[in-house]
mmCIF file of C-alpha atoms in Angstrom:
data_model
loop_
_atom_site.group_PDB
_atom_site.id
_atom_site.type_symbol
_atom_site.label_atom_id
_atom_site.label_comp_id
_atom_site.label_asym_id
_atom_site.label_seq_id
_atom_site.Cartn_x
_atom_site.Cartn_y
_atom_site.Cartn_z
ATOM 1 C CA UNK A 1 22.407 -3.452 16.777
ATOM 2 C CA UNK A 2 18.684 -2.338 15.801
ATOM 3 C CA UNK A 3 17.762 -2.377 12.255
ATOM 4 C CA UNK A 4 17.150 0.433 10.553
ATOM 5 C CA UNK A 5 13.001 0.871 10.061
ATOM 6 C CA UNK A 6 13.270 -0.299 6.419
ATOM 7 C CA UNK A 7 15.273 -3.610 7.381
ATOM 8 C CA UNK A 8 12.936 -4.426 10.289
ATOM 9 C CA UNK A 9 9.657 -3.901 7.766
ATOM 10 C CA UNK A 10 11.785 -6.528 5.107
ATOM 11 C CA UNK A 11 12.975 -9.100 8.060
ATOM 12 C CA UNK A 12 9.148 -9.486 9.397
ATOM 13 C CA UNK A 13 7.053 -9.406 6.286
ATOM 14 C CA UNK A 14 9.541 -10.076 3.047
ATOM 15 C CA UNK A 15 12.566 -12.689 5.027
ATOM 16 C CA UNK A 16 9.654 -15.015 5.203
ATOM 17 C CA UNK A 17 8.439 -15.128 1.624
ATOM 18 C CA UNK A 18 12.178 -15.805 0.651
ATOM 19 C CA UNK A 19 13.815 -18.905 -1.123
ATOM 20 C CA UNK A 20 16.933 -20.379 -1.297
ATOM 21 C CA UNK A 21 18.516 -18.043 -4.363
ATOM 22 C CA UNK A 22 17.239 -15.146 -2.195
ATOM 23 C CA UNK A 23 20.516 -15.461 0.468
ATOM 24 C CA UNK A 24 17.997 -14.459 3.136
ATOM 25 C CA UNK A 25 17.674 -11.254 1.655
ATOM 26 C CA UNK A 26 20.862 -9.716 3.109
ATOM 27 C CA UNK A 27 22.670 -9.313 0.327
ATOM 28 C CA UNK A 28 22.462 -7.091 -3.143
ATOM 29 C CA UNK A 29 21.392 -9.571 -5.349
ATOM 30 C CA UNK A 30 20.071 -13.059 -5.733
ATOM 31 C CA UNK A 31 21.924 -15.854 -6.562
ATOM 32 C CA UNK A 32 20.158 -18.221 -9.241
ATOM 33 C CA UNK A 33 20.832 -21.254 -11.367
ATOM 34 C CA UNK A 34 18.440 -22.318 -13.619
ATOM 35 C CA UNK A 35 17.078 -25.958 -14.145
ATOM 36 C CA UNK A 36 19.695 -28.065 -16.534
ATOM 37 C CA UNK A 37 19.178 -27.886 -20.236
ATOM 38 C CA UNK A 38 16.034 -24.945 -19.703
ATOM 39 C CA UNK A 39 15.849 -21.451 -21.053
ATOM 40 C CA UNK A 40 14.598 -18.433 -18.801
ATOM 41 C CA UNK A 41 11.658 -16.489 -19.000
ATOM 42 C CA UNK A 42 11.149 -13.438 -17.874
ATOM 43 C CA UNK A 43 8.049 -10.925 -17.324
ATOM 44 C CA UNK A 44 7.262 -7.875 -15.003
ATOM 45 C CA UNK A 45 3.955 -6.454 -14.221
ATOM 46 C CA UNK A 46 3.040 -3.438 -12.346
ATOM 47 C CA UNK A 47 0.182 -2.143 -10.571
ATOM 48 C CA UNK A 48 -1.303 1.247 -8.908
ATOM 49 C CA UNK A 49 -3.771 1.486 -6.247
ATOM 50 C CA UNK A 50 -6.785 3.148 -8.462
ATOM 51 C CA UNK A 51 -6.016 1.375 -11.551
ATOM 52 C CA UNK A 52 -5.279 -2.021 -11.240
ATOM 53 C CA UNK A 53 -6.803 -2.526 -7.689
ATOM 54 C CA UNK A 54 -9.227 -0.463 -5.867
ATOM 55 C CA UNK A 55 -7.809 1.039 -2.558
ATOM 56 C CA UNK A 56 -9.790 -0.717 -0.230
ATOM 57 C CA UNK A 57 -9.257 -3.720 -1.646
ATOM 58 C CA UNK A 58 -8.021 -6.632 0.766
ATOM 59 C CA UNK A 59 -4.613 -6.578 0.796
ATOM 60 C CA UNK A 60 -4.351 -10.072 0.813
ATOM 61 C CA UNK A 61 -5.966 -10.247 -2.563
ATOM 62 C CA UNK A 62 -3.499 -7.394 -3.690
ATOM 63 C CA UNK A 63 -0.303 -9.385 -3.343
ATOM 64 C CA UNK A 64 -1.538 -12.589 -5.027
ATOM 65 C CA UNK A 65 -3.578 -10.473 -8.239
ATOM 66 C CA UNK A 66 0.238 -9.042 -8.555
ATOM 67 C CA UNK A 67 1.882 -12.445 -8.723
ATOM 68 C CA UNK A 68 -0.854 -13.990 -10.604
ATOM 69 C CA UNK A 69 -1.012 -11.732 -13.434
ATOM 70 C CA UNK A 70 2.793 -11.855 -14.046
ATOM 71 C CA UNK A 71 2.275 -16.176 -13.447
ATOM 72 C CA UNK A 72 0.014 -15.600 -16.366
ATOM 73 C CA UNK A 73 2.275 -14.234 -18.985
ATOM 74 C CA UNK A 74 4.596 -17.253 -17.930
ATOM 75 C CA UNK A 75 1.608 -19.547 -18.644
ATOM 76 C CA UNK A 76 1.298 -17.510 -22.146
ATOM 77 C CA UNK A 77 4.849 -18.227 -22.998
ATOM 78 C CA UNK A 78 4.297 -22.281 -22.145
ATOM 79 C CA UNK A 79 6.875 -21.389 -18.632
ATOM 80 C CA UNK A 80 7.046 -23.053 -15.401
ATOM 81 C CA UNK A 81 7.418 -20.714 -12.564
ATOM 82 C CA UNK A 82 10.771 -20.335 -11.159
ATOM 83 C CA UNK A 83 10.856 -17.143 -8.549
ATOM 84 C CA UNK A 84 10.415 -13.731 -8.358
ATOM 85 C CA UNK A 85 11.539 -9.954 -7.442
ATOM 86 C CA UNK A 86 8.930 -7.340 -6.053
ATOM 87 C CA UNK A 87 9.242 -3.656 -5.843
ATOM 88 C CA UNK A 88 6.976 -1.819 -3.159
ATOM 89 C CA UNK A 89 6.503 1.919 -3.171
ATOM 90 C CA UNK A 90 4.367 1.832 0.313
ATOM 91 C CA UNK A 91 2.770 5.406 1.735
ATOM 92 C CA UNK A 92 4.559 6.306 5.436
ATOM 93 C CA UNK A 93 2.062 5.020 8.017
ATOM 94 C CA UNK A 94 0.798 2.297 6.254
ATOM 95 C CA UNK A 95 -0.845 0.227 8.632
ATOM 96 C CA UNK A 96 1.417 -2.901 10.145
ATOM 97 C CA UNK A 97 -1.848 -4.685 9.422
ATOM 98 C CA UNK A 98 -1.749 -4.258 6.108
ATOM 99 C CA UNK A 99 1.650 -5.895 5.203
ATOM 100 C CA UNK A 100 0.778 -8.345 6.919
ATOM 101 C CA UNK A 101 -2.178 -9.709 5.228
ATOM 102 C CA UNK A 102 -0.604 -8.662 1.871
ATOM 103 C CA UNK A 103 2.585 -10.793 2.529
ATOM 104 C CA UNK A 104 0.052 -13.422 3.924
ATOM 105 C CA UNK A 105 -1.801 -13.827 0.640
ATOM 106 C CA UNK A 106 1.393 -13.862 -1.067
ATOM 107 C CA UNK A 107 2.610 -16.676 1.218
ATOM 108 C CA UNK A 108 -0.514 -18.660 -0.192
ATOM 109 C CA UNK A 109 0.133 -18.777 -3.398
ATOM 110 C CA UNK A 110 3.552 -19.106 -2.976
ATOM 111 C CA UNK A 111 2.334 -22.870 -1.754
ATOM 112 C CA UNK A 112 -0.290 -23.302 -4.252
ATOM 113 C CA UNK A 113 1.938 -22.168 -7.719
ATOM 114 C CA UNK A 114 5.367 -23.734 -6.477
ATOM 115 C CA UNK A 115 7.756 -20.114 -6.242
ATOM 116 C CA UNK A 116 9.652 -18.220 -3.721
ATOM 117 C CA UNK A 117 10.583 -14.217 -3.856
ATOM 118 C CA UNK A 118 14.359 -13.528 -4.219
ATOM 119 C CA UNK A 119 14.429 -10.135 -3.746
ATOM 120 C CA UNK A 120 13.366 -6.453 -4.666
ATOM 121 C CA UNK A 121 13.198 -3.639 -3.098
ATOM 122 C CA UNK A 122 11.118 -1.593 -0.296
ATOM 123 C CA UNK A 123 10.985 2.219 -0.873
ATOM 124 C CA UNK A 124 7.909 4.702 0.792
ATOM 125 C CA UNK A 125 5.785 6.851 -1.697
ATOM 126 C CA UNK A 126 3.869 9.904 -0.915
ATOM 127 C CA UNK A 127 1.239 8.920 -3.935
ATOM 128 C CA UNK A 128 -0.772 5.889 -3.812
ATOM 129 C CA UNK A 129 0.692 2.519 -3.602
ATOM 130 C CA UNK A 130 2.531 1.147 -6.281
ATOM 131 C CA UNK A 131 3.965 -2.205 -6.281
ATOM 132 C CA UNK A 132 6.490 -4.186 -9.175
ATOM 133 C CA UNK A 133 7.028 -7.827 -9.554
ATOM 134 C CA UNK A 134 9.088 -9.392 -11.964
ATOM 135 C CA UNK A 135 8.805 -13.311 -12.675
ATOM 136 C CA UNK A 136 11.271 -15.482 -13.978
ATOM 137 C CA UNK A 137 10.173 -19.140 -15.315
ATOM 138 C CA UNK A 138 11.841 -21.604 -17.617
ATOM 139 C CA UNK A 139 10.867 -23.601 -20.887
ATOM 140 C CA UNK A 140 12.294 -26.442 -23.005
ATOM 141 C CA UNK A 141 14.934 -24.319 -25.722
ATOM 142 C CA UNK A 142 12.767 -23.382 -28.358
ATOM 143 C CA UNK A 143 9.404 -24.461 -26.646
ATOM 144 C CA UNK A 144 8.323 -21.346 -26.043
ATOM 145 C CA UNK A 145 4.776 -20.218 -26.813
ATOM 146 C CA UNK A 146 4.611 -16.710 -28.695
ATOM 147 C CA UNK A 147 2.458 -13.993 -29.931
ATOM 148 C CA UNK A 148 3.518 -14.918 -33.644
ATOM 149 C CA UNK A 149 2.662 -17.738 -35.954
ATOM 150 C CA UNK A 150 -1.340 -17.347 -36.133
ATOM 151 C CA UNK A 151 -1.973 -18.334 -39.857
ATOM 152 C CA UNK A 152 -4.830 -17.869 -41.825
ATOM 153 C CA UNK A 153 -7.563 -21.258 -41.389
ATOM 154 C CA UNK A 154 -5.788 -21.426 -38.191
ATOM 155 C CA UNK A 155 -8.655 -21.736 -35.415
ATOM 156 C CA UNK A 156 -8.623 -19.169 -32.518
ATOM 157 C CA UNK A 157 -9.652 -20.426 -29.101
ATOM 158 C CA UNK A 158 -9.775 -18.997 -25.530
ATOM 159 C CA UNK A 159 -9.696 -20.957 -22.232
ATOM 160 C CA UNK A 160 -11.911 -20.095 -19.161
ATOM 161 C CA UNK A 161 -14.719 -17.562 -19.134
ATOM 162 C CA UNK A 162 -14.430 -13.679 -20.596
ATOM 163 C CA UNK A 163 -15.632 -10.568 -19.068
ATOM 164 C CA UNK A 164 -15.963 -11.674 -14.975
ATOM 165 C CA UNK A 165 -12.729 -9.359 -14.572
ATOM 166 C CA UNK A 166 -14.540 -6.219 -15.964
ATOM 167 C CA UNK A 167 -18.073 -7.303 -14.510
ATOM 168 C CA UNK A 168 -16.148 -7.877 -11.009
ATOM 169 C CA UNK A 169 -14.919 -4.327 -10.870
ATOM 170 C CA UNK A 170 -18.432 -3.140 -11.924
ATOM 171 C CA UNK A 171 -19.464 -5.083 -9.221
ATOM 172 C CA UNK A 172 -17.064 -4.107 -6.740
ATOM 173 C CA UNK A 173 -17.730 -0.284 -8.007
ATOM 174 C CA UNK A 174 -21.838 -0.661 -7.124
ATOM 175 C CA UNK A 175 -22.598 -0.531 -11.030
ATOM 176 C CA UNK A 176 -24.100 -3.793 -10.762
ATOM 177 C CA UNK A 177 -25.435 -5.996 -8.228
ATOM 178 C CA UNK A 178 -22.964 -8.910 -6.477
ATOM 179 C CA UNK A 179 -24.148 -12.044 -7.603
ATOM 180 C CA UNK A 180 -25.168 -14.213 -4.919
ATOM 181 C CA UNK A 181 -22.016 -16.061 -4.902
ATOM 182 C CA UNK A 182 -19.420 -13.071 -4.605
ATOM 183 C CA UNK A 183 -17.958 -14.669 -8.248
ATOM 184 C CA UNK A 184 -17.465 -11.721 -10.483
ATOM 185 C CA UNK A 185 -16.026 -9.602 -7.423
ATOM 186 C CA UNK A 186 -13.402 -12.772 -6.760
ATOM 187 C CA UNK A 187 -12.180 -12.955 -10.592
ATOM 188 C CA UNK A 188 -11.383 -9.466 -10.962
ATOM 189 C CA UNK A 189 -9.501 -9.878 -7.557
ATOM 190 C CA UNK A 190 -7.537 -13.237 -7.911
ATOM 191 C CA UNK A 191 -6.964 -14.311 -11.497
ATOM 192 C CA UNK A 192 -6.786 -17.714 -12.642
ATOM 193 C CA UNK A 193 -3.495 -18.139 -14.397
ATOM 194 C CA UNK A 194 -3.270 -21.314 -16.465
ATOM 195 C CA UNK A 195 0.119 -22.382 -15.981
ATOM 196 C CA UNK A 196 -0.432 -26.130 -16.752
ATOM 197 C CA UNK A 197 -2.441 -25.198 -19.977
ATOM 198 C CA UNK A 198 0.027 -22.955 -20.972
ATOM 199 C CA UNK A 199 2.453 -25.944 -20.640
ATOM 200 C CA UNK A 200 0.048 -28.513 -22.110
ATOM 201 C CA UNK A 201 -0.440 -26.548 -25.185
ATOM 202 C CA UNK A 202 3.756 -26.872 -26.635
ATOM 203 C CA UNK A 203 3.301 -28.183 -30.129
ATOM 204 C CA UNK A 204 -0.630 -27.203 -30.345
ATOM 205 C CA UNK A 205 -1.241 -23.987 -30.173
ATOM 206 C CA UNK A 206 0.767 -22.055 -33.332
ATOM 207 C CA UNK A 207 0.756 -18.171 -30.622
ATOM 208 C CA UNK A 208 -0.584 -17.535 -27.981
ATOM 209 C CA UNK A 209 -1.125 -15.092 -24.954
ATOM 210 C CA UNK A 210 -2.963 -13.288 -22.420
ATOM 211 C CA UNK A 211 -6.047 -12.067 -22.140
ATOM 212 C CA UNK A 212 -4.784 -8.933 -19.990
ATOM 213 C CA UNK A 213 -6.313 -5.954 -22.110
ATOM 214 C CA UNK A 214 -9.649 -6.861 -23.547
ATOM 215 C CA UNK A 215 -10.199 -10.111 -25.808
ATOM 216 C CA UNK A 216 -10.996 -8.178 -29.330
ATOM 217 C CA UNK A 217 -7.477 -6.416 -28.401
ATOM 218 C CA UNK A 218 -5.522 -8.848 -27.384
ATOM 219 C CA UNK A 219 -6.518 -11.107 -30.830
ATOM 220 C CA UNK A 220 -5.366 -8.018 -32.303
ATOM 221 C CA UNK A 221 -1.990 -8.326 -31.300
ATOM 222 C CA UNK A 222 -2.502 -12.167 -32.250
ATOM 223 C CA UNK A 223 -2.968 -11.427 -35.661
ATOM 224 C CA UNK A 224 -0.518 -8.339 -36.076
ATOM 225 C CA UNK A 225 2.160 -10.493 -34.953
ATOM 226 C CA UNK A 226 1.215 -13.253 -37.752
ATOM 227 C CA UNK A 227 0.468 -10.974 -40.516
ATOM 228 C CA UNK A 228 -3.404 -12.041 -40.783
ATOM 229 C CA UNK A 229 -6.780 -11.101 -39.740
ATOM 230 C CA UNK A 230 -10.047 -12.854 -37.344
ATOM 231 C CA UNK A 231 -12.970 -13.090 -37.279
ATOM 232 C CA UNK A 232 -14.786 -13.544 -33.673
ATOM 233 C CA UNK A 233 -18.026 -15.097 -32.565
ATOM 234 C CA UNK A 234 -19.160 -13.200 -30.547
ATOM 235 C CA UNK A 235 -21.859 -15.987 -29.722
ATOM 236 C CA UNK A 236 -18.956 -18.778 -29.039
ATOM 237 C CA UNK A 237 -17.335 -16.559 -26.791
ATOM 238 C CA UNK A 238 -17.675 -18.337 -23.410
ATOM 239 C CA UNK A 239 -19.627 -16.529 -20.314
ATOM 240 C CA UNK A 240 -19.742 -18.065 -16.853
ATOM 241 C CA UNK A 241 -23.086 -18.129 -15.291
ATOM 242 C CA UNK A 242 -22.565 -15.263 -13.514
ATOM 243 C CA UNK A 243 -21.454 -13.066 -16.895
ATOM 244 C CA UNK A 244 -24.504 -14.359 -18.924
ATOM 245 C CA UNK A 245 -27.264 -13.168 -16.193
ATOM 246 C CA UNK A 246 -26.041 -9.879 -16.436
ATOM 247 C CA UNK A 247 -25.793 -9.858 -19.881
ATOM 248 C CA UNK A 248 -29.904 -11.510 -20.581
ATOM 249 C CA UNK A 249 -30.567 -8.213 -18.732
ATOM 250 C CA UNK A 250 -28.744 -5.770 -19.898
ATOM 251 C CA UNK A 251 -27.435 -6.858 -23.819
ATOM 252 C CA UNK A 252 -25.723 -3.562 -24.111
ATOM 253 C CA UNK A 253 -23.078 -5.250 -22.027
ATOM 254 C CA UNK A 254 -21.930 -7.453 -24.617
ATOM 255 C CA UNK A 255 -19.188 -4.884 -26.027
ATOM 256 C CA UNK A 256 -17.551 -4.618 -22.722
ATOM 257 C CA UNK A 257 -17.400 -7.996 -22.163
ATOM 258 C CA UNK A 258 -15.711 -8.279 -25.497
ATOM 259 C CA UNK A 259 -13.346 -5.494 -24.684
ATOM 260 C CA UNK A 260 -12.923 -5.211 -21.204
ATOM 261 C CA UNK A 261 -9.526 -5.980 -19.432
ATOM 262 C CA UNK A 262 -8.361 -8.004 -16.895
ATOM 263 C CA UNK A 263 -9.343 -11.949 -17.688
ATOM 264 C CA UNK A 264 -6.205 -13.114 -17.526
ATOM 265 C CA UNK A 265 -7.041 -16.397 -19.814
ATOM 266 C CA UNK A 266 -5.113 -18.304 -22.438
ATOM 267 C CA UNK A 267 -6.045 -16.820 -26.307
ATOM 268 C CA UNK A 268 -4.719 -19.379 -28.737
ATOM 269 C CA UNK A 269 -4.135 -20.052 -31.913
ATOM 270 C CA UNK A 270 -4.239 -23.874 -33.448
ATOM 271 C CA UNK A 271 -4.552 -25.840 -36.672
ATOM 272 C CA UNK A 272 -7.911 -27.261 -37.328
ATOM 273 C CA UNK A 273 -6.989 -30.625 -37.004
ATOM 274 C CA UNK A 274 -5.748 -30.512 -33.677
ATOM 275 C CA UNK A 275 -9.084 -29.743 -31.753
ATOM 276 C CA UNK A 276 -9.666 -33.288 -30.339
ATOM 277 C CA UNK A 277 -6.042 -33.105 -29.184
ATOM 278 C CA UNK A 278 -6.683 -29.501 -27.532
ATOM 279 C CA UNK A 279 -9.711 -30.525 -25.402
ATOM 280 C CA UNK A 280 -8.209 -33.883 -24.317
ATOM 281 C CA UNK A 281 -5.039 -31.844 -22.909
ATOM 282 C CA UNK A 282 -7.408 -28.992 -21.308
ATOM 283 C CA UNK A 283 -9.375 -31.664 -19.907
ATOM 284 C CA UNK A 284 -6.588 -33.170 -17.949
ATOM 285 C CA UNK A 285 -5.464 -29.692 -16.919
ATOM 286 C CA UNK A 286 -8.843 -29.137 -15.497
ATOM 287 C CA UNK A 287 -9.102 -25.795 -17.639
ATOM 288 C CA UNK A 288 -12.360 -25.232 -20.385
ATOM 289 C CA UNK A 289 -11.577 -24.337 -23.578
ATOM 290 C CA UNK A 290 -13.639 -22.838 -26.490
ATOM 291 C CA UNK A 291 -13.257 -21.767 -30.417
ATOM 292 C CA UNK A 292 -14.889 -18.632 -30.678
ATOM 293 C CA UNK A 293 -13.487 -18.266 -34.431
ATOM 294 C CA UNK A 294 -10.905 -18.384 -37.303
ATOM 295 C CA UNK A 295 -7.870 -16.266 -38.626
ATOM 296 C CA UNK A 296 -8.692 -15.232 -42.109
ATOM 297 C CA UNK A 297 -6.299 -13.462 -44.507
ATOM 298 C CA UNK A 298 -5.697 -9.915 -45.105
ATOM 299 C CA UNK A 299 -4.872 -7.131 -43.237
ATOM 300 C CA UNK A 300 -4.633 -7.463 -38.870
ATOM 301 C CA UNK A 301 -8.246 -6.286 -38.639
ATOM 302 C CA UNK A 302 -10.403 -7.984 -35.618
ATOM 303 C CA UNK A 303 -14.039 -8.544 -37.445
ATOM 304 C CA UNK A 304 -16.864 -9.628 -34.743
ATOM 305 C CA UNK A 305 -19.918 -11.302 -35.959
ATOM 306 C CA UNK A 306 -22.997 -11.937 -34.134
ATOM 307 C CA UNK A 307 -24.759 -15.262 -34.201
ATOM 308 C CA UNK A 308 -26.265 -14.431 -37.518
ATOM 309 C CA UNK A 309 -23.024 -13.815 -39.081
ATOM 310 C CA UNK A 310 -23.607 -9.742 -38.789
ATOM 311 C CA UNK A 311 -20.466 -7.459 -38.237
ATOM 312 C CA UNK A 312 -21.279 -5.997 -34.655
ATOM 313 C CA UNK A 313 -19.218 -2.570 -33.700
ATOM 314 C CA UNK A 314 -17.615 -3.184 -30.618
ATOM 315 C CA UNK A 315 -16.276 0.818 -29.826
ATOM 316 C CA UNK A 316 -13.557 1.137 -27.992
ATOM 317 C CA UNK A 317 -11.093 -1.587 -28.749
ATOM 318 C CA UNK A 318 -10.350 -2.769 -25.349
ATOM 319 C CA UNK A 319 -7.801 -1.021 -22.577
ATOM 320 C CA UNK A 320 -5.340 1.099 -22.747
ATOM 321 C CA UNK A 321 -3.064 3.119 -20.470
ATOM 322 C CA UNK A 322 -2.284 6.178 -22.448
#
């Protein structure tokens, strides 16, 4: 008997991309046990052609931004990745083309990050793509990294480079020229998510997360969830190469870069004393890391200084969706 449309779309492009718990996607559900002696984690992202990815983006790109930025909240939370379920809301017509490359790129990083989908669901859309994926990862009981337990002294510290994701959709939007390298343009497409870091860091870093939203937010919700305030250097804040040539010629860039979404790197907070013990586990994880200031107490109030210690007003706090 012929599959239905629907079926035949999940058989070529989906059956593929499918694990073990995933029962070859012919049935309701997956089935799932979870490594001995490990709790779940769980996260779900979702994205819109126009807001989270430009339309003419590659769709390659498209499926692995998706799974990367949900492999970064498991990295936030200290989690190894497990699997995951994706939602597609497709437009009728969509090019065969198109699923192809986007369950290609998906394919890739299935390799590269050590997952496999178990299921979801396919449904067409007469508005712009929107696609769904929720991860599931596991974590020693109690191991957990969370948004909570910033104290005041405590040392704040980010990993990577801030503001290529914003700079990359300038880029890809002709408000600023590509550098020669195509770097900015490839960070806002394919985030980095630190998943060994985020492991690295159990019994370091006192909260941690995401930089998803805009750095001066994101510390926000660092220090509202421990009851204390920050202060940021805006000086210490690292810049790839890339970032920093933009910004010598155009310093009016500097707030965005502070506030502008999609970075996708660790934000930590750690006790003083444990900075030689931070780099030396970044530095076998590969990953950079930088303190780019201090929680202070007081009320959950993000305070950015320049090099010369001067408050600098940053606007806009950082991204928001409503």
């Amino acid at each position: 008997m012929t599959l239905p449309p629907e079926f035949s779309l999940i058989a070529r492009h989906f059956r593929p991309l499918a694990g073990p718990g995933a029962l070859e996607l012919e049935d309701d559900a997956a089935l799932l046990a979870p490594p001995a002696g490990r709790e779940l984690v769980l996260a779900a992202d979702a994205m819109v052609a126009g807001v989270h990815f430009l339309p003419d983006d590659p769709p390659e790109t498209i499926g692995r931004k998706l799974l990367r930025t949900n492999l970064s909240d498991l990295a936030a939370m200290g989690a190894a990745p497990l699997g995951y379920l994706m939602t597609t809301g497709l437009p009728r017509g969509l090019p065969e083309g198109w699923l192809g490359a986007f369950a290609a790129g998906l394919a890739a990083d299935q390799r590269e990050f050590g997952l496999s989908l178990l299921g979801g669901d396919t449904v067409s859309t007469p508005g712009p793509i929107h696609l769904s994926l929720t991860i599931l990862g596991h974590v020693a009981p109690g191991a957990a990294l969370r948004r909570a337990g910033a104290r005041p002294g405590d040392e704040i510290w980010v990993s990577g480079s801030i503001g290529d994701g914003t700079l990359g959709l300038g880029v890809l939007q002709g408000e600023f020229p590509a550098d020669a390298a195509g770097f900015l343009a490839e960070r806002y497409r394919l985030p980095r998510p630190r998943l060994g870091l985020g492991q690295a860091l159990a019994g370091l870093a006192r909260a941690a997360m995401d930089v998803s939203d805009g750095l001066a937010q994101d510390l926000g919700h660092l220090c509202r969830a421990g009851g204390c305030g920050a202060v940021l250097r805006a000086a210490d804040v690292p810049l790839s190469p890339a970032a920093r040539a933009l910004l010598r010629g155009a310093p009016a860039l500097l707030p965005r870069i502070l506030t502008g979404g999609d970075d996708y790197e660790l934000l930590f907070a750690a006790a003083p004393g444990d900075a030689e013990a931070i780099r030396a586990q970044a530095a076998a994880c590969g990953v950079a890391v930088s303190r780019i200031g201090h929680f202070a107490p007081g009320e959950a109030v993000v305070t950015v200084v320049d090099g010369a210690g001067a408050r600098l007003d940053l606007g806009q706090g950082g991204w928001s969706h409503f």
